[in-house]
XYZ file of C-alpha atoms in Angstrom:
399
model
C -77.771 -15.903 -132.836
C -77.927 -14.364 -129.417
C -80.159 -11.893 -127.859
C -76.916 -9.921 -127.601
C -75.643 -10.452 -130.999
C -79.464 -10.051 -132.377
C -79.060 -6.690 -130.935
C -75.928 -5.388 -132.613
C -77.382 -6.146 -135.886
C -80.403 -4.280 -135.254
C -78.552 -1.202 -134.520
C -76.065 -2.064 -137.509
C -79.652 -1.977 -139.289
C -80.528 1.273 -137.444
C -77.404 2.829 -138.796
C -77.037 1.473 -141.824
C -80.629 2.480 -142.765
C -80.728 6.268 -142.839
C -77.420 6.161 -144.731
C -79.223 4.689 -147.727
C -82.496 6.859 -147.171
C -79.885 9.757 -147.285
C -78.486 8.224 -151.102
C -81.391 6.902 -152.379
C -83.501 10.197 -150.818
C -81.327 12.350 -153.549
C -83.621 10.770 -156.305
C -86.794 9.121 -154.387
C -87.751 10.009 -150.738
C -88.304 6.666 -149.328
C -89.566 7.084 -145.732
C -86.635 5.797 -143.422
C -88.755 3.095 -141.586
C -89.211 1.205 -145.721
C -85.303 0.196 -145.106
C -85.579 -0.607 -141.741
C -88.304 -2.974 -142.215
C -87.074 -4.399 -145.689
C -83.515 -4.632 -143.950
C -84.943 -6.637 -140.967
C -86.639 -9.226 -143.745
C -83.230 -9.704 -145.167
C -81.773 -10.519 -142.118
C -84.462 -12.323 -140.653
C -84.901 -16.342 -140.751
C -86.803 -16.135 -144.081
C -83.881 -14.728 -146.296
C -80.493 -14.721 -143.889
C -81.114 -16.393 -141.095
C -78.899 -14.618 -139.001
C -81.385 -12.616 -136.610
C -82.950 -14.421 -133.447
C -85.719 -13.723 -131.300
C -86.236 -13.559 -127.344
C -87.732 -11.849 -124.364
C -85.256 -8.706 -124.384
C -85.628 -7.800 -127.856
C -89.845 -8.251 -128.100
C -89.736 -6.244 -125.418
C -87.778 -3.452 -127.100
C -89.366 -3.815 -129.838
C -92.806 -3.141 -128.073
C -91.224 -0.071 -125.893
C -90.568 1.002 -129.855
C -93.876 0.818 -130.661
C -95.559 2.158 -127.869
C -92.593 5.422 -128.160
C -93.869 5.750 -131.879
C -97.276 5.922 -130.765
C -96.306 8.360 -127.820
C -94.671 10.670 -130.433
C -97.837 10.843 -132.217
C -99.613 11.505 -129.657
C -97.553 14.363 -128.606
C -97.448 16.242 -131.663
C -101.097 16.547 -131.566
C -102.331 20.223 -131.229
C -105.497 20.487 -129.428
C -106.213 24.146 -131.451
C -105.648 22.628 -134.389
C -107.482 19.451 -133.730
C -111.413 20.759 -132.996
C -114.268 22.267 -134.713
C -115.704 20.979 -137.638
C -112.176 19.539 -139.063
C -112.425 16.977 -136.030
C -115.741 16.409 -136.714
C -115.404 15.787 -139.809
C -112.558 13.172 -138.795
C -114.521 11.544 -136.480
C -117.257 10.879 -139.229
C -114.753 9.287 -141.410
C -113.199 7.551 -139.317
C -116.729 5.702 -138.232
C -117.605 5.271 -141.173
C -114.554 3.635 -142.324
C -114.937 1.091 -139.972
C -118.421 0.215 -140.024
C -117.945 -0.513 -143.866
C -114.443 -2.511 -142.757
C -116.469 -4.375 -140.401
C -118.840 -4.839 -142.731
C -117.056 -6.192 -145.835
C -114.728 -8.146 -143.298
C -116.843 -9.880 -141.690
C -119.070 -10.743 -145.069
C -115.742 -12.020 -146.484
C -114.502 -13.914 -143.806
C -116.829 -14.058 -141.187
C -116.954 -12.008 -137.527
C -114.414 -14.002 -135.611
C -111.489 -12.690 -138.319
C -113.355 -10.312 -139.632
C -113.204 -7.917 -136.874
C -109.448 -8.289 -136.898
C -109.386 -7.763 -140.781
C -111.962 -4.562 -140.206
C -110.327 -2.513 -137.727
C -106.482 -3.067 -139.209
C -108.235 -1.406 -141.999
C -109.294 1.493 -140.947
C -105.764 2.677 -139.113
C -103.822 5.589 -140.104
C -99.845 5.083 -139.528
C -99.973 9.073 -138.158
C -96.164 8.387 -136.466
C -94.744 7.205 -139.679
C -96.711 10.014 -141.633
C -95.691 13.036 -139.498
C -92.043 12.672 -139.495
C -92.764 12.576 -143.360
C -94.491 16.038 -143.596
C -92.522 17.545 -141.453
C -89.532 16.654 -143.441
C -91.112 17.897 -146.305
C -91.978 21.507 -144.100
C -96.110 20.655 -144.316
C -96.573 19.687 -140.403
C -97.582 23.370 -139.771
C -99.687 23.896 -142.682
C -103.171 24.146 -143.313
C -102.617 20.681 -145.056
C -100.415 19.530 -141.890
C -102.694 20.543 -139.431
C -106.527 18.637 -141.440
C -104.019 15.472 -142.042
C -103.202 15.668 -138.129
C -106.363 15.824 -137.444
C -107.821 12.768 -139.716
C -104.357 10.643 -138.186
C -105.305 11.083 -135.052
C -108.661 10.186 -135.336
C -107.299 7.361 -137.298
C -104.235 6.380 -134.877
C -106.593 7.053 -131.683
C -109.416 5.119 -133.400
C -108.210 2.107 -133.547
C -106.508 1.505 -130.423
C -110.309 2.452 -128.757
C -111.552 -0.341 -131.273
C -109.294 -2.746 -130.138
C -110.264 -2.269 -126.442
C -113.738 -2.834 -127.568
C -113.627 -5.607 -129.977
C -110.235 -7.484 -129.556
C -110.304 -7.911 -125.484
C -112.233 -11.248 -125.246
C -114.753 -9.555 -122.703
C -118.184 -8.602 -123.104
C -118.823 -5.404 -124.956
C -120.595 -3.985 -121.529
C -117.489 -5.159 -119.603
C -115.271 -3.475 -122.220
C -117.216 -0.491 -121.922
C -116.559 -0.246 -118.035
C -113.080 -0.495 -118.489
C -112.508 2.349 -121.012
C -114.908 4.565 -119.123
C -112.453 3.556 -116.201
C -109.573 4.426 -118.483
C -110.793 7.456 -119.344
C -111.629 8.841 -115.720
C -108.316 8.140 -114.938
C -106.786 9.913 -118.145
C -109.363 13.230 -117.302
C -107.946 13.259 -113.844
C -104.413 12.606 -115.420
C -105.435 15.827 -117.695
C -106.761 17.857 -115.452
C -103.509 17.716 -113.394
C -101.551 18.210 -115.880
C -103.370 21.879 -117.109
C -103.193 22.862 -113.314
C -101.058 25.800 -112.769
C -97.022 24.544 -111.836
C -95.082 26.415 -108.760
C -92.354 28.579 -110.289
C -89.502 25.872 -109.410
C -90.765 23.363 -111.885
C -90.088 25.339 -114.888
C -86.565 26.662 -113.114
C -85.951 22.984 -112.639
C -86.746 21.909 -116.018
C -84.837 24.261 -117.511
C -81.356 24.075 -114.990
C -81.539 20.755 -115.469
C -82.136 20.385 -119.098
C -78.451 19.931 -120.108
C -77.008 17.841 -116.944
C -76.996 15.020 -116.000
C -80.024 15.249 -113.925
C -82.796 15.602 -117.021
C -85.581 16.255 -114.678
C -87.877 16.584 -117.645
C -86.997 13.417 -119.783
C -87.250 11.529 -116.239
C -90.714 12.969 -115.892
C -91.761 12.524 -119.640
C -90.776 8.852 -119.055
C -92.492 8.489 -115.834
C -95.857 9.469 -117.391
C -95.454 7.396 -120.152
C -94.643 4.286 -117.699
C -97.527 5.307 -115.271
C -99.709 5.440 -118.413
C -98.478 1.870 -119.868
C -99.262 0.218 -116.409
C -102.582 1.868 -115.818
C -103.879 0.800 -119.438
C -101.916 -2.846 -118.536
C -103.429 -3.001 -115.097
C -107.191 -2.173 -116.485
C -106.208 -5.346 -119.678
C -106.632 -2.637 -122.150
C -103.556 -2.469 -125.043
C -100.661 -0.271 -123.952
C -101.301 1.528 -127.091
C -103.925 3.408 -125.725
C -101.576 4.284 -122.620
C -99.330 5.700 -125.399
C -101.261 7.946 -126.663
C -102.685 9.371 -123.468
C -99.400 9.470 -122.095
C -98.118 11.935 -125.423
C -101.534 13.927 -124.998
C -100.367 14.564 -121.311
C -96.777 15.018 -121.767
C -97.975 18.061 -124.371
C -100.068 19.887 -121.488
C -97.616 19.615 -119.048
C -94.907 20.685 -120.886
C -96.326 23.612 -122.495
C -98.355 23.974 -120.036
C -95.662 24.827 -117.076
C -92.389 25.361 -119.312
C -93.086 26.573 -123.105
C -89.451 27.893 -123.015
C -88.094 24.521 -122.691
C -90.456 22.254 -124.032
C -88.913 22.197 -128.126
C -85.866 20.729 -126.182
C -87.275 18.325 -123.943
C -88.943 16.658 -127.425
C -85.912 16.788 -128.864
C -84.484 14.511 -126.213
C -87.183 12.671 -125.681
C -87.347 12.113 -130.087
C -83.653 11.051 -129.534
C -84.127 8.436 -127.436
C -87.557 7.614 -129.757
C -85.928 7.471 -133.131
C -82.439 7.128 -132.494
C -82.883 3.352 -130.670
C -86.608 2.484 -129.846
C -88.741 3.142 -132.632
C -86.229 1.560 -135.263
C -86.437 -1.733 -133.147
C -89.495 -2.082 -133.660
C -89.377 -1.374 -137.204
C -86.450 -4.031 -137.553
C -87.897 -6.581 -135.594
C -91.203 -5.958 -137.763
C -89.226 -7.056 -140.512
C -87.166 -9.660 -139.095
C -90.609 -11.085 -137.729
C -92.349 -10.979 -141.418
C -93.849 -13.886 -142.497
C -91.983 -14.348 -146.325
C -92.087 -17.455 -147.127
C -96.009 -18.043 -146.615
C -96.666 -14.579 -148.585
C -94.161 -15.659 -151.582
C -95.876 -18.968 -150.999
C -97.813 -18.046 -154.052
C -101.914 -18.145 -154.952
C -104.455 -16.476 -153.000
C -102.103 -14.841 -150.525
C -100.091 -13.240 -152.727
C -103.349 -11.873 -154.449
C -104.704 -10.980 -150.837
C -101.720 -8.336 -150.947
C -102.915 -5.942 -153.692
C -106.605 -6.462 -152.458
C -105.814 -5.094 -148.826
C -103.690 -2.403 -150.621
C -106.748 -1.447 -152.440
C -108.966 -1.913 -149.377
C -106.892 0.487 -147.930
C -107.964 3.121 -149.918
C -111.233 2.226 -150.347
C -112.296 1.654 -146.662
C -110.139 4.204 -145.411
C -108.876 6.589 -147.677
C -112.823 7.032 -149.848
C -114.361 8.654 -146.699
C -111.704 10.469 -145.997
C -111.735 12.511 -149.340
C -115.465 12.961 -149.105
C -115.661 14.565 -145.673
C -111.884 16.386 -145.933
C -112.376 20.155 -145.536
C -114.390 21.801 -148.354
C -111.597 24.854 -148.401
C -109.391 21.963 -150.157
C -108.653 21.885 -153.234
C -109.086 18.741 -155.433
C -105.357 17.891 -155.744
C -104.966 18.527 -151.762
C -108.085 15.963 -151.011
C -106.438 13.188 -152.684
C -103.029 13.674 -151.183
C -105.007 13.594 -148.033
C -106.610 10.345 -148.939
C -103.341 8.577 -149.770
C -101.722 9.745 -146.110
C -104.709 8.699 -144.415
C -104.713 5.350 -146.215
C -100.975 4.797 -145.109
C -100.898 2.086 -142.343
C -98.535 0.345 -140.194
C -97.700 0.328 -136.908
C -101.318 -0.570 -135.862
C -101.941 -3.270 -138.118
C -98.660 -5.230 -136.954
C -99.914 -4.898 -133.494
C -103.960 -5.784 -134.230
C -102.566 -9.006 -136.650
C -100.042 -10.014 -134.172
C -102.892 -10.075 -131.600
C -104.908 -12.169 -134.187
C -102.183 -14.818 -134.533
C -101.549 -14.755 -130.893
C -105.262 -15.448 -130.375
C -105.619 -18.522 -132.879
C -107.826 -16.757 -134.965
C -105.861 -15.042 -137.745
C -103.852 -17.196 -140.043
C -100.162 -16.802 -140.416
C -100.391 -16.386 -144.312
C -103.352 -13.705 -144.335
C -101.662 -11.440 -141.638
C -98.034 -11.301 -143.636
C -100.504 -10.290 -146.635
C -101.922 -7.364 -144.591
C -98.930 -6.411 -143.215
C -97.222 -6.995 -146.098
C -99.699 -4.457 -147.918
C -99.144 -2.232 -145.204
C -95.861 -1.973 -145.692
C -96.168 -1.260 -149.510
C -98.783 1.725 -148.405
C -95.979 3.468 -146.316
C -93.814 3.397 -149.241
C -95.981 4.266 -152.100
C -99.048 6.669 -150.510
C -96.573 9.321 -148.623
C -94.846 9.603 -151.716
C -97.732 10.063 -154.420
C -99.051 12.183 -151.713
C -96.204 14.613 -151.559
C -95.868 14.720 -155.011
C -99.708 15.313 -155.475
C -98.954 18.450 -153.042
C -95.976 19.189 -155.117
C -98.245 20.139 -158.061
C -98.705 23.687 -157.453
C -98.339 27.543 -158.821
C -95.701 29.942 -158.026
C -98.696 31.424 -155.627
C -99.662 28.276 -154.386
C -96.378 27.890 -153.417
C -95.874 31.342 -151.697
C -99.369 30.628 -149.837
C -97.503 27.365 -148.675
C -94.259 28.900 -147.402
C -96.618 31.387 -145.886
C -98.606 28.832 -144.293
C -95.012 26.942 -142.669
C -94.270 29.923 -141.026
C-alpha cells in the first residue's frame, strides 16, 4: 500500500480506536493506546498485510513520539515535583537501573545488556497520566508522588540513553549533556524572565484566530529543542522533554489566564493525530511472527513482564512516601512498572545498531505492551479499594 493509503488507515485506526475504548470502557477501562497498538498489529504485514512503511509515516510516527514525550513533560509541576518525594524518586530510579544493568548484562552480556537494562527501568509517564487523570487522581496526593516517580522514570532514561546508547566515550558523552544542559538552563532561565505586557495580550487575542500565536510558539520551542538535542547527537527525546519543561514556564509564567487553553490545543494536535501514529505504527511495526515463533521468546515475554516489576516497580514501593498507605504503594508500583514508549525507542535503537535481535526486542516490547494494559488497571482498582472517608479525603484531594 501507499504512503498515502498507509495513512488513511492509520487515522481509520485513530478513529476507530476510541470508539471501542468508549464500548469496551463501560465494563473494563482499557487505556486507548492498547487498541491502537493491537489494531496496528492486525493491520500490519504480520496478520493483514495491508499497512506499508516509508519516510513520511516514520517520520510521523517519531513527531508522535517525541509530542507524547513533550506532553509529559509539560504536565510536570515543579512544586509538586521536589523535596524528599523527588529524592526519593531519584533513589529508585538509580537503583533500578544499576540492578537492570546488572542482571542484564550477567544474562546477556554488556553489549545487549545495556539495551535490555535501561528499557527496564522506564516508566511510560505519557501513557500513565492521561490514565489518572481520566480517573480524576492527576491532582491528588497519589497523582502528584506517581508524577514525580514518572518523571524520574520518563526523564531517566532518555539521560541513560545519551550516556550509554551514543557509541561515544562516556567522557565525550558527558560533554555533550553538560552542553545540553547549559543550553536548556539558559533556555530556562529565559523562559522565567518577566514577559512585556503585549505577550500575554497577544496570546490571549490571538488564541481563537487564525493567528495562534501561542501554539506557533509552543511548536517553535519544541522544534528549537529537537534540533539542538539533534545537532549535539543526543536522542530527540531528551529535546522533548526539555522542550514541555519550558513550554510550562513560559506559559504560566507570562499568561496563566490562557495557558489551560493553549494545552488544550496543543493536546489536540498531540492526541488527536500525532501521538496515535506512533502508537499505530508501533503496532503495525511489531515483530509477530518471531514472538509467536514459539520457545524461548515467547517465554522471554512473561520474564520481562516480571522484570518489570521487579527491577522497576520493587524499589519503587520501598522508597514511595511513608504517608502511603499499603494499598496506595502497590498501585504505585504497578504505574511505575508500566512501560512503553521508551522501550520501543531504546529496542528500535538496538536493532538499528546490530546488536539487539529482532526476536528478543518484539518480546520486550511485546511485554511492554501487556504492562500498559494490565498494571494501570490493577493499579486503579488497587486505589479503588477504599472507605467512604477515604473516598471523601480523595474527592477532597482532586479539588
Amino acid at each position: 500500500m501507499s504512503q498515502s493509503g498507509t495513512l488513511v488507515l492509520i487515522m481509520t485506526i485513530a478513529v476507530l480506536a476510541p470508539l471501542l475504548a468508549y464500548g469496551i470502557g463501560r465494563w473494563l477501562p482499557v487505556p486507548l493506546a492498547i487498541f491502537e497498538i493491537l489494531l496496528g498489529v492486525l493491520v500490519g504485514p504480520d496478520v493483514l498485510g495491508w499497512a506499508g512503511d516509508g519516510q513520511v509515516i516514520d517520520t510521523l510516527s517519531n513527531l508522535g513520539l517525541a509530542m507524547l514525550i513533550f506532553l509529559a513533560g509539560y504536565e510536570i509541576e515543579f512544586d509538586k515535583v521536589r523535596g524528599d518525594t523527588l529524592k526519593r524518586s531519584l533513589a529508585a530510579w538509580g537503583t533500578s537501573l544499576a540492578v537492570a544493568l546488572g542482571v542484564a548484562t550477567l544474562l546477556s552480556g554488556w553489549s545487549k545488556g545495556v539495551y535490555v537494562g535501561t528499557a527496564l527501568t522506564s516508566t511510560a509517564l505519557g501513557t500513565v497520566l492521561p490514565v489518572l487523570r481520566d480517573a480524576g487522581e492527576l491532582r491528588s496526593r497519589f497523582g502528584s508522588v506517581m508524577m514525580a516517580f514518572g518523571a524520574v522514570g520518563e526523564f531517566g532514561p532518555i539521560i541513560a540513553m545519551a550516556l550509554l546508547l551514543s557509541g561515544r566515550s562516556p567522557g565525550r558523552s558527558a560533554a555533550v549533556l553538560a552542553a545540553f544542559a547549559l543550553l536548556t538552563a539558559g533556555a530556562v532561565w529565559w523562559a522565567m524572565r518577566p514577559r512585556p505586557p503585549w505577550f500575554s495580550r497577544v496570546i490571549a487575542r490571538t488564541l481563537h484566530s487564525s493567528a495562534q500565536f501561542a501554539v506557533r510558539l509552543v511548536v517553535l520551542l519544541l522544534a528549537a529543542m529537537l534540533g539542538i538535542s539533534g545537532a549535539l547527537g543526543l536522542d530527540i527525546l531528551l529535546g522533548a522533554f526539555a522542550a514541555g519543561l519550558l513550554t510550562r514556564l513560559v506559559l504560566h509564567g507570562a499568561a496563566p489566564e490562557s495557558a489551560g487553553a493553549v494545552l488544550e490545543k496543543v493536546e489536540a494536535m498531540g492526541f488527536g493525530f500525532l501521538v496515535p501514529v506512533f502508537f499505530v505504527v508501533t503496532g503495525i511495526e511489531f515483530d509477530l511472527d518471531a514472538l509467536l515463533s514459539g520457545g524461548r521468546v515467547l517465554l522471554l515475554l512473561p520474564v520481562f513482564l516480571l522484570l518489570f516489576v521487579l527491577i522497576r516497580g520493587l524499589p519503587v514501593y520501598v522508597l514511595a512516601p511513608p504517608d502511603l498507605v499499603r494499598r496506595d504503594r502497590r498501585a504505585l508500583t504497578l504505574f511505575a512498572s508500566t512501560a512503553l514508549p521508551l522501550v520501543v525507542a531504546i529496542t528500535t535503537i538496538g536493532v538499528d545498531d546490530g546488536i539487539l535481535p529482532t526476536d528478543e526486542a518484539a518480546a520486550l516490547v511485546g511485554a511492554a505492551m501487556v504492562s500498559v494494559l494490565v498494571f494501570p488497571l490493577a493499579g486503579l482498582r488497587l486505589r479503588g479499594e477504599r472507605t467512604p472517608a477515604e473516598r471523601a479525603v480523595r474527592q477532597t484531594e482532586s479539588w
